[in-house]
Coordinates of C-alpha atoms in Angstrom, one line a residue:
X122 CA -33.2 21.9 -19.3
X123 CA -30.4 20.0 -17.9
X124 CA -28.0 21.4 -15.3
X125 CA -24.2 20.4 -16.3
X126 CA -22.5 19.5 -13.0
X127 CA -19.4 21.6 -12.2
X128 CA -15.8 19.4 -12.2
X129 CA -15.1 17.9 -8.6
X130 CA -12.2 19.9 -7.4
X131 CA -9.9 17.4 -6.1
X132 CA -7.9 19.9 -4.0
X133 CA -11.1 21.6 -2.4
X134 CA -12.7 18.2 -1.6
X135 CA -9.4 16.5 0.6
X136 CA -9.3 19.8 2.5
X137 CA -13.5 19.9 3.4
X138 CA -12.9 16.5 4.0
X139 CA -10.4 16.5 6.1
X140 CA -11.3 19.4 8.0
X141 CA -14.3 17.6 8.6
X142 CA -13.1 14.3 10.1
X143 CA -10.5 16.1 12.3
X144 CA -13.2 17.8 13.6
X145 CA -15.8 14.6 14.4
X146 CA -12.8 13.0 15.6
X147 CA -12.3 15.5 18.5
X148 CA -16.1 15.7 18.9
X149 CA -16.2 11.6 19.6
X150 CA -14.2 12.2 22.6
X151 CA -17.1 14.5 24.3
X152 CA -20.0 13.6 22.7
X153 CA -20.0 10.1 20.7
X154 CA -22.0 11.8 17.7
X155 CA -22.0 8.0 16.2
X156 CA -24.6 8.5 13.5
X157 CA -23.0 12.1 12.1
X158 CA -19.6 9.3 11.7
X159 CA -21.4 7.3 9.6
X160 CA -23.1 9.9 7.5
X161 CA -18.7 11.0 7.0
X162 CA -17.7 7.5 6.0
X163 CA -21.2 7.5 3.1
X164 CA -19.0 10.8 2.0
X165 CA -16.1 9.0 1.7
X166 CA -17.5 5.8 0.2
X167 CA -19.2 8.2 -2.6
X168 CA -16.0 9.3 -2.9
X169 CA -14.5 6.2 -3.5
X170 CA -16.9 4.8 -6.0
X171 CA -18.0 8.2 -8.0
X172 CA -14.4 7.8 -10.0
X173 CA -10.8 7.1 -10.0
X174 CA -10.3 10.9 -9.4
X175 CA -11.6 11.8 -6.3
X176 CA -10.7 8.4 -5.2
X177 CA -7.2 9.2 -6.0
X178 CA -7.6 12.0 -3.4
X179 CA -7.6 9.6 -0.6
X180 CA -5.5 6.7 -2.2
X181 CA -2.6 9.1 -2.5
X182 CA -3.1 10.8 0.9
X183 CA -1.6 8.8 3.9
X184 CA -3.6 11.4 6.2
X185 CA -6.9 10.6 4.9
X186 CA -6.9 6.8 5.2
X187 CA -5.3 7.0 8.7
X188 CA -8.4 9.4 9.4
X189 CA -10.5 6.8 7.6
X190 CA -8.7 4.3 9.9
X191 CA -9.7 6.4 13.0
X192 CA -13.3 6.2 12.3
X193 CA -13.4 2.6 12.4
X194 CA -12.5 2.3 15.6
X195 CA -15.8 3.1 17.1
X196 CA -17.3 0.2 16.4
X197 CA -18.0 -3.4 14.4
X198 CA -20.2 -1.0 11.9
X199 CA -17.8 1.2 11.4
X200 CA -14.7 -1.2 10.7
X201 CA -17.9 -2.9 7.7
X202 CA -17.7 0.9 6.2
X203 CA -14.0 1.2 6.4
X204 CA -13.5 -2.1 4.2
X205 CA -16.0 -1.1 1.6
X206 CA -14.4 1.7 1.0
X207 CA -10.6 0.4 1.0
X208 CA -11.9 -2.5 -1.4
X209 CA -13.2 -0.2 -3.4
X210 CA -10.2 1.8 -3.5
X211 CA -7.7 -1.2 -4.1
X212 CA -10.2 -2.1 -7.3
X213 CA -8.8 1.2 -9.1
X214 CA -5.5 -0.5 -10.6
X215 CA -4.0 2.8 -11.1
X216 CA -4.1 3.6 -7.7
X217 CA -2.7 0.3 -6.0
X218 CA 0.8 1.6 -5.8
X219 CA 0.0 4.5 -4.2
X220 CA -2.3 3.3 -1.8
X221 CA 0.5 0.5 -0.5
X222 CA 2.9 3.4 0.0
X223 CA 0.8 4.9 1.9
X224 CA 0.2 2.2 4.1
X225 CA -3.2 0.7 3.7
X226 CA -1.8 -3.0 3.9
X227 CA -1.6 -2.1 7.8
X228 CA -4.7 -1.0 7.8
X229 CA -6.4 -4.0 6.2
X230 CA -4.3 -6.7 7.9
X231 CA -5.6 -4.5 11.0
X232 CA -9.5 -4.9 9.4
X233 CA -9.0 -8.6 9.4
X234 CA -9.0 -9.3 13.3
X235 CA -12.3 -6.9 12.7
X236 CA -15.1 -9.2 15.1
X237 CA -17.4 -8.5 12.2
X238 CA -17.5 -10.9 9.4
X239 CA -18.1 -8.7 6.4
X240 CA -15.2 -6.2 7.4
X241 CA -12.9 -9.5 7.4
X242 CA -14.1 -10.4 3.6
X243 CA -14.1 -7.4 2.5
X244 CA -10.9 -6.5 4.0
X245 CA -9.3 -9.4 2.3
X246 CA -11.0 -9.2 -1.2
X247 CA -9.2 -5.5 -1.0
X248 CA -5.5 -7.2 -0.3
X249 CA -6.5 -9.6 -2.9
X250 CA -7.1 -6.4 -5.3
X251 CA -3.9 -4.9 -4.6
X252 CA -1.6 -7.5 -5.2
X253 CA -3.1 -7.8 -8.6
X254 CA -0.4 -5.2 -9.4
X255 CA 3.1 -6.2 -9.9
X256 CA 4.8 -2.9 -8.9
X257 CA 3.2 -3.6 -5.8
X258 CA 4.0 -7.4 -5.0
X259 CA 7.4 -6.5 -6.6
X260 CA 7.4 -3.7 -3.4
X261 CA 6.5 -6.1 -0.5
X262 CA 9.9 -7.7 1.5
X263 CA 9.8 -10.9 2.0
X264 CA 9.0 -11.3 6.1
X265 CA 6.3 -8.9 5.8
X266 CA 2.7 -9.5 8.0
X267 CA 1.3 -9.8 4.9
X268 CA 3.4 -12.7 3.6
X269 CA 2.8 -14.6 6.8
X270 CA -1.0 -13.5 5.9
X271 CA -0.9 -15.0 2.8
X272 CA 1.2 -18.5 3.6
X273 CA -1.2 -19.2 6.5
X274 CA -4.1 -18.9 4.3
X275 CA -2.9 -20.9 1.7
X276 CA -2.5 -23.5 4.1
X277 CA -5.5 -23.3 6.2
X278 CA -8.4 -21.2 4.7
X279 CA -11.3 -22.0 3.1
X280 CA -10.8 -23.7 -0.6
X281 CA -11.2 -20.1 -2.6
X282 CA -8.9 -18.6 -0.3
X283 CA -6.5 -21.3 0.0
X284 CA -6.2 -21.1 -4.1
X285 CA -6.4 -17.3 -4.3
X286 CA -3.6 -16.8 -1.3
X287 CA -1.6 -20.2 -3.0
X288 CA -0.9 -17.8 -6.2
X289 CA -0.2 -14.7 -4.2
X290 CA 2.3 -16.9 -2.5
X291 CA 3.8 -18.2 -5.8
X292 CA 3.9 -14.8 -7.3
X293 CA 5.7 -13.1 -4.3
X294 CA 8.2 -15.5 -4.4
X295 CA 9.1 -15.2 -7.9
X296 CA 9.6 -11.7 -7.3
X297 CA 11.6 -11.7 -4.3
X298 CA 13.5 -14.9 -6.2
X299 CA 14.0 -12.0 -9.0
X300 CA 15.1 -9.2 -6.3
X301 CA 17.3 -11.6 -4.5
X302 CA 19.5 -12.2 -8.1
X303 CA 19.2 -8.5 -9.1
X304 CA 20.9 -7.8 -5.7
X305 CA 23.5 -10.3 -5.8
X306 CA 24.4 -9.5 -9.3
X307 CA 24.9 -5.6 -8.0
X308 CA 26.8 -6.5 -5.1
X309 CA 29.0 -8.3 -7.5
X310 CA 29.4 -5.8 -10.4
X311 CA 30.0 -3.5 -7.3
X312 CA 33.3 -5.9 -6.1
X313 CA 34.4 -6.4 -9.7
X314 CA 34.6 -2.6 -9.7
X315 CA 36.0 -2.3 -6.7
X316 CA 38.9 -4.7 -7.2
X317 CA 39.5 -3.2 -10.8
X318 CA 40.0 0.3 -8.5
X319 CA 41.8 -1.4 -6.3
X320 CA 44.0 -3.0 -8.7
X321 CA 45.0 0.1 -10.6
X322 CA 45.9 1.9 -7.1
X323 CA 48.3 -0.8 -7.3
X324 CA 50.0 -0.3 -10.3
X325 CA 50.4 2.7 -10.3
X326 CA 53.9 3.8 -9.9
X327 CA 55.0 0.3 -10.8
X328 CA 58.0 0.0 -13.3
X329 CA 56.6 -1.2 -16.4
X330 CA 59.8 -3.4 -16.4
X331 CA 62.4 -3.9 -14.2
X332 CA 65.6 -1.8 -14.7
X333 CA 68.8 -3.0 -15.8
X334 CA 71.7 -3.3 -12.8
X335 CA 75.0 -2.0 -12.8
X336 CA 77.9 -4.1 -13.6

């Protein structure tokens, strides 16, 4: 007969999980238990890719992906993990907003001076994921690291990259072109306001016409 797997239970999984990684964390500082690391990140990369619903525990936990982030920095295999799993969190569209709010983009621009290759691609594939929302290009000011990012490489990457990073470009400046006018026309509505205040305080008190002298 077939066994019916029990629910994942989101709740129960980012508290194991996190218990867990706090815990190899402290343990690298004594004992470098590299391999018990890696074994963590396959958790969190089954994570990632089983569904959108125990990805969406990490993707809307800042905590988990600066653990995540942690990890990675005990070496070039390690950062490799780290992107996989980031890339594969960026591909769940629902989940792109949240993930930029809780600051992956400084964690992938981080995975892109990586010395390994693959953590560079993938780390890049994953901004390339993430922009493909417009809440989130609508989100990202205009002198952010990741605009720089994204004008140097449509300049001087490879020809893919240079077309992929040429429309990013285009698309956040349309946006910010969009914020920009959306701002002014506030500011504006706000003086016109304003003045209208301004110009009643004026009047009031005022005689509606001017009074007759005495002879």
């Amino acid at each position: 007969p077939r066994v019916a797997l029990k629910p994942i239970r989101p709740l129960l999984i980012r508290e194991k999980i996190i218990q867990a990684t706090k815990y190899l964390i402290r343990k690298q500082k004594t004992q470098h238990d590299l391999d018990v690391n890696q074994a963590l990140l396959g958790i969190y990369y089954w994570l990632s890719t089983y569904s959108e619903e125990p990805a969406a525990v990490i993707a809307q936990d800042s905590s988990m992906l600066k653990l995540i982030a942690a990890l990675g920095e005990y070496g070039e295999s390690f950062q490799k993990h780290n992107a996989q799993i980031l890339q594969k969190l960026c591909s769940y569209n629902k989940l792109r907003m949240d993930l930029y709010e809780n600051g992956v983009i400084d964690i992938l621009l981080t995975l892109r001076d990586s010395p390994d290759p693959d953590a560079r691609k993938l780390s890049l594939d994953a901004v390339f994921d993430l922009v493909k929302s417009d809440k989130v290009i609508a989100a990202i000011p205009a002198d952010s690291d990741l605009m720089q990012m994204m004008t140097a490489l449509s300049r001087f990457g490879s020809a893919q990259v240079k077309g992929a990073a040429t429309k990013i470009v285009n698309k956040l400046s349309k946006f910010q072109e969009m914020r920009i006018k959306k701002e002014r026309a506030a500011a504006e509505k706000k003086r016109r306001e304003e003045q209208k205040q301004q110009n009643r305080k004026n009047g009031r008190g005022s005689p509606l016409g001017s009074p007759k002298g005495k002879r």
